[in-house]
mmCIF file of C-alpha atoms in Angstrom:
data_model
loop_
_atom_site.group_PDB
_atom_site.id
_atom_site.type_symbol
_atom_site.label_atom_id
_atom_site.label_comp_id
_atom_site.label_asym_id
_atom_site.label_seq_id
_atom_site.Cartn_x
_atom_site.Cartn_y
_atom_site.Cartn_z
ATOM 1 C CA MET A 1 16.497 -12.030 -3.113
ATOM 2 C CA HIS A 2 17.500 -15.558 -4.272
ATOM 3 C CA THR A 3 21.265 -15.629 -3.345
ATOM 4 C CA ASN A 4 21.471 -19.392 -3.387
ATOM 5 C CA GLN A 5 21.629 -19.588 -7.316
ATOM 6 C CA PRO A 6 25.236 -20.148 -8.597
ATOM 7 C CA THR A 7 24.481 -18.188 -11.832
ATOM 8 C CA PHE A 8 22.986 -15.258 -9.923
ATOM 9 C CA ALA A 9 25.646 -14.950 -7.597
ATOM 10 C CA ARG A 10 28.408 -15.099 -10.256
ATOM 11 C CA HIS A 11 26.515 -12.218 -12.313
ATOM 12 C CA ARG A 12 26.285 -10.320 -8.954
ATOM 13 C CA ALA A 13 29.908 -10.350 -8.347
ATOM 14 C CA LEU A 14 30.458 -9.176 -12.047
ATOM 15 C CA GLN A 15 27.874 -6.465 -11.680
ATOM 16 C CA ARG A 16 29.859 -5.311 -8.480
ATOM 17 C CA ALA A 17 33.214 -5.351 -10.398
ATOM 18 C CA ALA A 18 31.842 -3.368 -13.409
ATOM 19 C CA LEU A 19 30.288 -0.675 -11.187
ATOM 20 C CA VAL A 20 33.324 -0.060 -9.032
ATOM 21 C CA PRO A 21 35.048 2.212 -11.736
ATOM 22 C CA ILE A 22 31.788 4.256 -11.924
ATOM 23 C CA VAL A 23 31.797 4.699 -8.241
ATOM 24 C CA VAL A 24 35.463 5.734 -8.345
ATOM 25 C CA ALA A 25 34.720 8.238 -11.167
ATOM 26 C CA ALA A 26 31.530 9.821 -10.039
ATOM 27 C CA ALA A 27 31.471 9.826 -6.337
ATOM 28 C CA LEU A 28 34.983 10.385 -5.239
ATOM 29 C CA LEU A 29 36.823 13.670 -4.844
ATOM 30 C CA VAL A 30 39.353 12.617 -2.346
ATOM 31 C CA ALA A 31 40.723 9.297 -1.093
ATOM 32 C CA GLY A 32 43.425 7.660 1.353
ATOM 33 C CA CYS A 33 43.687 4.952 3.813
ATOM 34 C CA GLY A 34 40.720 3.620 5.648
ATOM 35 C CA LYS A 35 40.212 1.792 9.084
ATOM 36 C CA ASP A 36 38.105 -1.068 9.976
ATOM 37 C CA GLY A 37 34.661 0.146 11.495
ATOM 38 C CA LYS A 38 33.174 -0.555 14.854
ATOM 39 C CA GLU A 39 30.027 -2.070 15.731
ATOM 40 C CA GLY A 40 28.837 -2.197 19.353
ATOM 41 C CA GLY A 41 32.375 -1.541 20.495
ATOM 42 C CA LYS A 42 33.753 -4.388 18.563
ATOM 43 C CA ALA A 43 35.712 -4.436 15.289
ATOM 44 C CA THR A 44 33.490 -5.492 12.273
ATOM 45 C CA GLN A 45 34.289 -5.851 8.510
ATOM 46 C CA SER A 46 30.770 -4.298 7.552
ATOM 47 C CA ALA A 47 30.480 -0.627 7.257
ATOM 48 C CA ALA A 48 26.635 -0.434 6.408
ATOM 49 C CA ARG A 49 23.714 -2.781 5.534
ATOM 50 C CA VAL A 50 21.566 -1.468 2.682
ATOM 51 C CA ASN A 51 18.307 -3.480 2.772
ATOM 52 C CA GLY A 52 19.999 -6.235 4.439
ATOM 53 C CA GLU A 53 22.993 -6.509 1.994
ATOM 54 C CA GLU A 54 26.493 -5.318 3.413
ATOM 55 C CA VAL A 55 28.766 -2.976 2.268
ATOM 56 C CA THR A 56 32.307 -3.922 3.564
ATOM 57 C CA VAL A 57 35.281 -2.153 5.063
ATOM 58 C CA HIS A 58 37.089 -3.941 2.369
ATOM 59 C CA GLN A 59 35.208 -2.505 -0.299
ATOM 60 C CA ILE A 60 36.147 0.760 0.873
ATOM 61 C CA ASN A 61 39.742 0.108 1.307
ATOM 62 C CA MET A 62 39.740 -1.335 -2.338
ATOM 63 C CA VAL A 63 38.795 2.133 -3.520
ATOM 64 C CA LEU A 64 41.066 3.922 -1.264
ATOM 65 C CA GLU A 65 44.137 1.709 -2.328
ATOM 66 C CA ARG A 66 43.594 3.296 -5.691
ATOM 67 C CA GLN A 67 43.894 6.761 -4.745
ATOM 68 C CA GLN A 68 47.143 8.792 -3.952
ATOM 69 C CA GLY A 69 48.335 11.659 -2.143
ATOM 70 C CA LEU A 70 45.953 11.677 0.667
ATOM 71 C CA LYS A 71 46.933 13.375 3.899
ATOM 72 C CA PRO A 72 46.310 11.419 7.202
ATOM 73 C CA GLU A 73 43.796 14.126 8.284
ATOM 74 C CA GLN A 74 41.508 13.263 5.241
ATOM 75 C CA ALA A 75 41.540 9.456 5.634
ATOM 76 C CA GLU A 76 38.382 9.498 7.765
ATOM 77 C CA PRO A 77 36.281 11.976 5.855
ATOM 78 C CA ALA A 78 37.315 10.210 2.498
ATOM 79 C CA SER A 79 36.359 6.874 3.840
ATOM 80 C CA ARG A 80 32.952 8.317 4.710
ATOM 81 C CA GLN A 81 32.409 9.758 1.340
ATOM 82 C CA ILE A 82 33.350 6.478 -0.388
ATOM 83 C CA LEU A 83 31.025 4.578 1.842
ATOM 84 C CA GLU A 84 28.125 7.023 0.760
ATOM 85 C CA GLY A 85 29.178 6.128 -3.046
ATOM 86 C CA LEU A 86 28.913 2.288 -2.325
ATOM 87 C CA ILE A 87 25.559 2.632 -0.497
ATOM 88 C CA ASP A 88 24.236 4.490 -3.640
ATOM 89 C CA GLN A 89 25.851 1.755 -5.929
ATOM 90 C CA GLU A 90 24.325 -1.120 -3.592
ATOM 91 C CA LEU A 91 20.906 0.535 -4.062
ATOM 92 C CA ALA A 92 21.025 0.902 -7.838
ATOM 93 C CA LEU A 93 22.582 -2.863 -7.999
ATOM 94 C CA GLN A 94 19.597 -4.059 -6.075
ATOM 95 C CA LYS A 95 17.027 -2.378 -8.445
ATOM 96 C CA ALA A 96 18.986 -3.560 -11.304
ATOM 97 C CA THR A 97 18.557 -7.110 -9.628
ATOM 98 C CA GLU A 98 14.830 -7.064 -9.165
ATOM 99 C CA GLN A 99 14.552 -5.963 -12.685
ATOM 100 C CA LYS A 100 16.635 -9.024 -13.719
ATOM 101 C CA LEU A 101 19.182 -6.817 -15.727
ATOM 102 C CA ASP A 102 21.782 -9.392 -14.655
ATOM 103 C CA ARG A 103 20.165 -11.812 -16.920
ATOM 104 C CA ASP A 104 19.909 -9.576 -19.876
ATOM 105 C CA PRO A 105 22.468 -11.129 -22.622
ATOM 106 C CA GLN A 106 23.955 -7.805 -23.569
ATOM 107 C CA ILE A 107 24.319 -7.150 -20.001
ATOM 108 C CA ILE A 108 26.071 -10.467 -19.414
ATOM 109 C CA GLN A 109 28.310 -9.678 -22.593
ATOM 110 C CA MET A 110 29.381 -6.312 -21.049
ATOM 111 C CA LEU A 111 30.083 -7.809 -17.498
ATOM 112 C CA ASP A 112 32.140 -10.573 -19.059
ATOM 113 C CA ALA A 113 33.906 -8.009 -21.279
ATOM 114 C CA THR A 114 34.791 -6.008 -18.078
ATOM 115 C CA ARG A 115 36.082 -9.267 -16.242
ATOM 116 C CA ARG A 116 38.231 -10.173 -19.178
ATOM 117 C CA ASN A 117 39.728 -6.602 -19.548
ATOM 118 C CA LEU A 118 40.235 -6.395 -15.714
ATOM 119 C CA LEU A 119 42.156 -9.862 -15.699
ATOM 120 C CA ALA A 120 44.131 -9.216 -18.771
ATOM 121 C CA ARG A 121 45.250 -5.773 -17.391
ATOM 122 C CA ALA A 122 45.855 -7.439 -13.890
ATOM 123 C CA TYR A 123 48.348 -9.988 -15.525
ATOM 124 C CA LEU A 124 50.361 -7.301 -17.447
ATOM 125 C CA GLU A 125 50.494 -4.732 -14.606
ATOM 126 C CA LYS A 126 51.513 -7.633 -11.974
ATOM 127 C CA THR A 127 54.027 -8.876 -14.438
ATOM 128 C CA ALA A 128 55.433 -5.468 -15.141
ATOM 129 C CA ALA A 129 55.586 -4.502 -11.426
ATOM 130 C CA ALA A 130 57.611 -7.634 -10.610
ATOM 131 C CA SER A 131 59.974 -7.160 -13.577
ATOM 132 C CA VAL A 132 60.598 -3.279 -13.627
ATOM 133 C CA GLY A 133 62.663 -2.070 -10.620
ATOM 134 C CA THR A 134 63.141 1.411 -9.257
ATOM 135 C CA PRO A 135 65.347 3.413 -11.446
ATOM 136 C CA SER A 136 69.098 3.826 -10.112
ATOM 137 C CA SER A 137 70.277 7.236 -8.878
ATOM 138 C CA GLU A 138 72.646 7.230 -12.069
ATOM 139 C CA ASP A 139 69.415 6.993 -14.194
ATOM 140 C CA VAL A 140 67.642 9.554 -12.355
ATOM 141 C CA LYS A 141 70.865 12.039 -12.475
ATOM 142 C CA LYS A 142 71.366 11.280 -16.194
ATOM 143 C CA TYR A 143 67.670 12.187 -16.994
ATOM 144 C CA PHE A 144 67.931 15.368 -14.805
ATOM 145 C CA ASP A 145 71.206 16.341 -16.810
ATOM 146 C CA GLU A 146 69.644 15.885 -20.123
ATOM 147 C CA HIS A 147 66.419 17.718 -19.574
ATOM 148 C CA PRO A 148 67.532 21.220 -18.017
ATOM 149 C CA ALA A 149 64.424 22.817 -19.512
ATOM 150 C CA LEU A 150 62.485 20.629 -17.285
ATOM 151 C CA PHE A 151 64.640 21.249 -14.064
ATOM 152 C CA ALA A 152 67.746 23.261 -13.679
ATOM 153 C CA GLN A 153 66.445 25.747 -16.164
ATOM 154 C CA ARG A 154 62.820 25.540 -15.702
ATOM 155 C CA ARG A 155 60.619 28.321 -16.400
ATOM 156 C CA ILE A 156 56.961 29.240 -15.751
ATOM 157 C CA TYR A 157 55.387 30.284 -18.809
ATOM 158 C CA MET A 158 52.238 32.646 -19.347
ATOM 159 C CA LEU A 159 51.205 31.471 -22.823
ATOM 160 C CA GLN A 160 48.872 32.991 -25.253
ATOM 161 C CA ASP A 161 47.202 30.699 -27.895
ATOM 162 C CA PHE A 162 46.236 32.734 -30.859
ATOM 163 C CA THR A 163 43.817 31.179 -33.870
ATOM 164 C CA ILE A 164 44.058 33.506 -36.669
ATOM 165 C CA GLN A 165 41.508 33.208 -39.549
ATOM 166 C CA GLY A 166 42.626 34.060 -43.036
ATOM 167 C CA ASP A 167 43.366 32.915 -46.497
ATOM 168 C CA PRO A 168 46.775 31.525 -47.562
ATOM 169 C CA GLU A 169 47.805 34.959 -49.071
ATOM 170 C CA GLN A 170 46.760 36.805 -46.094
ATOM 171 C CA ILE A 171 48.692 34.469 -43.644
ATOM 172 C CA LYS A 172 51.852 34.724 -45.910
ATOM 173 C CA GLU A 173 51.673 38.468 -45.717
ATOM 174 C CA ILE A 174 51.190 38.632 -41.975
ATOM 175 C CA THR A 175 53.381 36.052 -40.420
ATOM 176 C CA PRO A 176 56.879 37.769 -41.041
ATOM 177 C CA LYS A 177 55.131 40.691 -39.563
ATOM 178 C CA LEU A 178 54.101 38.876 -36.558
ATOM 179 C CA GLN A 179 57.469 37.007 -36.239
ATOM 180 C CA VAL A 180 59.520 40.375 -35.911
ATOM 181 C CA THR A 181 57.343 41.560 -32.975
ATOM 182 C CA ASP A 182 58.786 41.157 -29.632
ATOM 183 C CA SER A 183 56.025 41.483 -27.319
ATOM 184 C CA SER A 184 52.417 40.358 -26.705
ATOM 185 C CA GLN A 185 51.121 43.833 -27.195
ATOM 186 C CA GLY A 186 53.180 44.301 -30.421
ATOM 187 C CA PHE A 187 51.890 40.955 -31.674
ATOM 188 C CA VAL A 188 48.061 41.967 -31.033
ATOM 189 C CA ASP A 189 48.704 45.557 -32.413
ATOM 190 C CA VAL A 190 49.908 43.860 -35.758
ATOM 191 C CA LEU A 191 46.883 41.464 -35.914
ATOM 192 C CA LYS A 192 44.507 44.289 -35.082
ATOM 193 C CA ASN A 193 46.017 46.624 -37.908
ATOM 194 C CA SER A 194 45.624 43.530 -40.349
ATOM 195 C CA GLY A 195 42.038 43.450 -39.947
ATOM 196 C CA LEU A 196 42.202 39.472 -39.660
ATOM 197 C CA LYS A 197 39.708 37.726 -37.248
ATOM 198 C CA PHE A 198 41.346 36.042 -34.407
ATOM 199 C CA ALA A 199 40.769 34.435 -31.114
ATOM 200 C CA VAL A 200 42.978 34.256 -28.077
ATOM 201 C CA ASN A 201 43.152 32.037 -25.067
ATOM 202 C CA GLN A 202 45.698 32.525 -22.199
ATOM 203 C CA VAL A 203 47.105 30.083 -19.637
ATOM 204 C CA THR A 204 50.013 30.099 -17.128
ATOM 205 C CA GLN A 205 51.861 26.709 -16.671
ATOM 206 C CA PRO A 206 55.192 25.402 -15.757
ATOM 207 C CA ALA A 207 57.545 23.540 -18.256
ATOM 208 C CA GLU A 208 56.594 20.164 -17.202
ATOM 209 C CA ALA A 209 52.723 20.695 -18.148
ATOM 210 C CA LEU A 210 54.044 21.460 -21.855
ATOM 211 C CA PRO A 211 54.042 18.458 -24.363
ATOM 212 C CA LEU A 212 57.403 16.754 -23.803
ATOM 213 C CA ASN A 213 58.317 17.050 -27.292
ATOM 214 C CA LEU A 214 57.929 20.722 -27.382
ATOM 215 C CA VAL A 215 59.601 21.728 -23.870
ATOM 216 C CA ASP A 216 62.990 22.339 -25.311
ATOM 217 C CA GLN A 217 61.542 24.372 -27.969
ATOM 218 C CA PHE A 218 59.866 26.677 -25.821
ATOM 219 C CA ALA A 219 62.873 26.860 -23.570
ATOM 220 C CA LYS A 220 64.606 28.669 -26.564
ATOM 221 C CA LEU A 221 61.884 30.957 -27.088
ATOM 222 C CA ASN A 222 62.324 34.735 -25.353
ATOM 223 C CA ASP A 223 59.356 36.496 -23.972
ATOM 224 C CA GLY A 224 57.245 37.900 -26.921
ATOM 225 C CA LYS A 225 58.378 34.955 -29.243
ATOM 226 C CA GLY A 226 56.025 32.229 -30.495
ATOM 227 C CA MET A 227 55.681 28.897 -32.285
ATOM 228 C CA TYR A 228 53.783 29.006 -35.597
ATOM 229 C CA GLN A 229 51.744 26.314 -37.428
ATOM 230 C CA ALA A 230 49.606 27.018 -40.459
ATOM 231 C CA LEU A 231 46.086 25.564 -40.274
ATOM 232 C CA ASN A 232 43.365 25.111 -42.906
ATOM 233 C CA GLY A 233 42.086 28.528 -43.101
ATOM 234 C CA GLY A 234 44.402 30.353 -40.978
ATOM 235 C CA LEU A 235 47.159 30.331 -38.562
ATOM 236 C CA LYS A 236 47.857 29.052 -34.986
ATOM 237 C CA VAL A 237 50.606 30.750 -33.045
ATOM 238 C CA VAL A 238 51.391 29.953 -29.210
ATOM 239 C CA LEU A 239 53.325 33.099 -28.016
ATOM 240 C CA VAL A 240 55.349 33.292 -24.636
ATOM 241 C CA ALA A 241 53.610 36.461 -23.385
ATOM 242 C CA ALA A 242 55.870 36.279 -20.228
ATOM 243 C CA SER A 243 58.043 33.923 -18.277
ATOM 244 C CA LYS A 244 59.961 33.488 -15.102
ATOM 245 C CA PRO A 245 62.728 31.223 -13.878
ATOM 246 C CA GLN A 246 61.807 28.592 -11.267
ATOM 247 C CA PRO A 247 64.476 25.845 -11.425
ATOM 248 C CA ILE A 248 63.975 22.389 -9.421
ATOM 249 C CA SER A 249 66.935 20.824 -7.809
ATOM 250 C CA LEU A 250 68.004 17.152 -8.181
ATOM 251 C CA ASP A 251 66.497 16.377 -4.677
ATOM 252 C CA GLN A 252 63.356 17.876 -5.489
ATOM 253 C CA ALA A 253 63.085 16.489 -8.985
ATOM 254 C CA LYS A 254 64.284 12.938 -8.060
ATOM 255 C CA PRO A 255 60.603 11.351 -6.819
ATOM 256 C CA MET A 256 59.003 12.986 -10.263
ATOM 257 C CA ILE A 257 61.725 11.455 -12.305
ATOM 258 C CA GLU A 258 61.712 8.340 -10.534
ATOM 259 C CA ARG A 259 57.826 8.216 -10.927
ATOM 260 C CA PHE A 260 58.105 8.969 -14.830
ATOM 261 C CA LEU A 261 60.942 6.607 -15.585
ATOM 262 C CA THR A 262 59.166 3.626 -13.670
ATOM 263 C CA GLU A 263 55.938 4.388 -15.585
ATOM 264 C CA SER A 264 57.775 4.487 -18.910
ATOM 265 C CA ARG A 265 59.718 1.338 -18.378
ATOM 266 C CA ARG A 266 56.525 -0.493 -17.023
ATOM 267 C CA GLN A 267 54.694 0.481 -20.332
ATOM 268 C CA GLU A 268 57.742 -0.611 -22.470
ATOM 269 C CA PHE A 269 57.670 -3.829 -20.600
ATOM 270 C CA ILE A 270 53.960 -4.366 -21.323
ATOM 271 C CA GLN A 271 54.542 -3.688 -24.839
ATOM 272 C CA LYS A 272 57.298 -6.267 -25.073
ATOM 273 C CA GLU A 273 55.398 -8.934 -23.135
ATOM 274 C CA THR A 274 52.529 -8.419 -25.400
ATOM 275 C CA LYS A 275 54.526 -8.756 -28.454
ATOM 276 C CA ASN A 276 56.226 -12.174 -26.838
ATOM 277 C CA LEU A 277 52.678 -13.484 -25.802
ATOM 278 C CA ARG A 278 51.588 -13.142 -29.582
ATOM 279 C CA SER A 279 54.832 -14.742 -30.832
ATOM 280 C CA THR A 280 54.378 -17.784 -28.843
ATOM 281 C CA ALA A 281 50.663 -18.190 -29.505
ATOM 282 C CA LYS A 282 48.617 -19.915 -32.180
ATOM 283 C CA ILE A 283 46.401 -17.176 -33.510
ATOM 284 C CA GLU A 284 44.137 -18.019 -36.567
ATOM 285 C CA TYR A 285 42.063 -15.317 -38.350
ATOM 286 C CA LEU A 286 38.857 -16.481 -39.429
ATOM 287 C CA GLY A 287 35.947 -15.513 -41.701
ATOM 288 C CA LYS A 288 36.336 -11.874 -43.167
ATOM 289 C CA PHE A 289 39.475 -11.351 -40.782
ATOM 290 C CA ALA A 290 41.285 -14.189 -42.572
ATOM 291 C CA GLU A 291 42.579 -11.832 -45.264
ATOM 292 C CA LYS A 292 44.299 -8.503 -43.895
ATOM 293 C CA PRO A 293 43.721 -5.554 -45.787
ATOM 294 C CA ALA A 294 46.757 -3.936 -47.535
ATOM 295 C CA GLY A 295 48.553 -1.724 -45.525
ATOM 296 C CA ALA A 296 47.103 -2.752 -42.210
ATOM 297 C CA ALA A 297 49.584 -2.887 -39.175
ATOM 298 C CA SER A 298 50.572 -6.333 -37.751
ATOM 299 C CA GLY A 299 48.940 -7.703 -34.946
ATOM 300 C CA ALA A 300 52.004 -7.160 -32.718
ATOM 301 C CA ALA A 301 52.242 -3.709 -33.866
ATOM 302 C CA SER A 302 48.679 -2.755 -33.168
ATOM 303 C CA ALA A 303 48.869 -4.252 -29.775
ATOM 304 C CA ALA A 304 52.170 -2.303 -28.984
ATOM 305 C CA ALA A 305 50.358 0.789 -30.074
ATOM 306 C CA ALA A 306 47.309 0.167 -28.003
ATOM 307 C CA SER A 307 49.223 -0.255 -24.740
ATOM 308 C CA ALA A 308 51.645 2.554 -25.539
ATOM 309 C CA PRO A 309 52.426 4.826 -22.501
ATOM 310 C CA ALA A 310 50.675 8.130 -22.103
ATOM 311 C CA VAL A 311 53.796 10.020 -22.414
ATOM 312 C CA VAL A 312 56.656 9.308 -24.580
ATOM 313 C CA ALA A 313 59.661 11.186 -25.219
ATOM 314 C CA SER A 314 59.316 11.897 -29.007
ATOM 315 C CA LYS A 315 61.475 13.657 -31.589
ATOM 316 C CA ALA A 316 60.844 17.508 -31.486
ATOM 317 C CA SER A 317 58.644 18.793 -34.421
ATOM 318 C CA SER A 318 60.499 21.501 -36.549
ATOM 319 C CA ALA A 319 61.904 24.539 -35.144
ATOM 320 C CA ASN A 320 58.970 26.464 -36.253
ATOM 321 C CA GLY A 321 56.232 23.918 -36.172
ATOM 322 C CA ILE A 322 53.633 22.969 -33.463
ATOM 323 C CA ASP A 323 52.355 19.418 -33.367
ATOM 324 C CA PRO A 324 48.680 19.971 -32.982
ATOM 325 C CA ALA A 325 48.215 16.736 -31.318
ATOM 326 C CA ALA A 326 51.115 17.326 -28.765
ATOM 327 C CA LEU A 327 49.640 20.857 -28.043
ATOM 328 C CA ASN A 328 46.702 18.874 -26.329
ATOM 329 C CA LYS A 329 48.847 16.528 -24.312
ATOM 330 C CA GLY A 330 50.639 17.639 -21.006
ATOM 331 C CA LEU A 331 53.449 15.926 -19.650
ATOM 332 C CA SER A 332 51.315 13.837 -17.319
ATOM 333 C CA GLY A 333 54.050 11.657 -15.817
ATOM 334 C CA LEU A 334 55.842 14.593 -14.305
ATOM 335 C CA LYS A 335 52.685 16.663 -12.953
#
C-alpha cells in the first residue's frame, strides 16, 4: 500500500470520515465510554491491527462519545462490539483502496460533499453549544405548568387507529353515528353494521409520544371518544380506547424539559445564525438559477426551514381534525 502519497492520504482520511456514520448505524446497538487497550501489559492506543493497519482506541471512543444512556457495566462489551464494526469497516476500506475507488471522480465528489457537510454542521453546532445555556429553573417550571397534559395530568393511552373506506355520502351518514358512541366496542359495532370496509391498528403510548400539537386535544377526550379526519375515499379516526392517569412530578420532568428546551433553543439559534451568515455574505446566483421562480421561498427562509428542529410546538389543528403529518411524528424531544 502506497501511503506516502499526499493525495492518497487525504482521500483515505475522507473515506474513514464518510464511513464512520455507516459503522454507527449498521454495527452498533449499544454504546458508552471506552478505556484504552493494553498490549503486553502496557497502555497502547491501538485496539487491533488489520493487515498491518491500526484500529485505534481513539476511533472507538469517537463512536462511543456519540452514544447516550450506556450503563457502566455495558461499557466494555459496547467497546468490543464497536471494535468489531471498525474492523469490518477497515477490511472494506482496504478492498476499496485496492480497487482504487478512492480515485473514482464520483467517489471523490461524494467524499468532499461529506466533508463539507460535517464541517458546516460542526461550526453551527459548536457555535450553538457555546451560545445556548442551560434553561433556568424558572423556564423549566413555566414549561411544566403550561403543559399539564404532558406532566401533572399525564395519561397513558391505548389508541385505536381506524381507516374507514367509503364514498362521501357514506362517510357523511356514518360519522354522526360513530361520534355518539362511548366505547371501543360500540364504535366497532356501528362500523360492522354499516357494512363499510375498515382496518384498525392499536398502540399503547404515553402522552409525550403523541404529536406535540395534539397532546392537549387528546387530553380532552374521554375514553371511547376520538379525533376524526376526512380522507380521500374514506375517514380516519384515532380512538381513545382506554387510558389511565400517570402523572410526572416537576422533579421527574426536569431533565426531560431541560433537554427539550435546550434542543429547541439550539435549533432556533442555528436558524438565526444561518440567516445572519446569509445577510452578511455576497451571494450571486448564476446561469439558470439567476432568475428565481415565482413563489419561491427566499434563501434565508429555505435555509431556516432546512435546519428547523425536529419537534416544534405548533398551533393545534381544529378541535375535530387530525393533522396527518403530525400523527406520524412523536414528541422525540421528551422521549
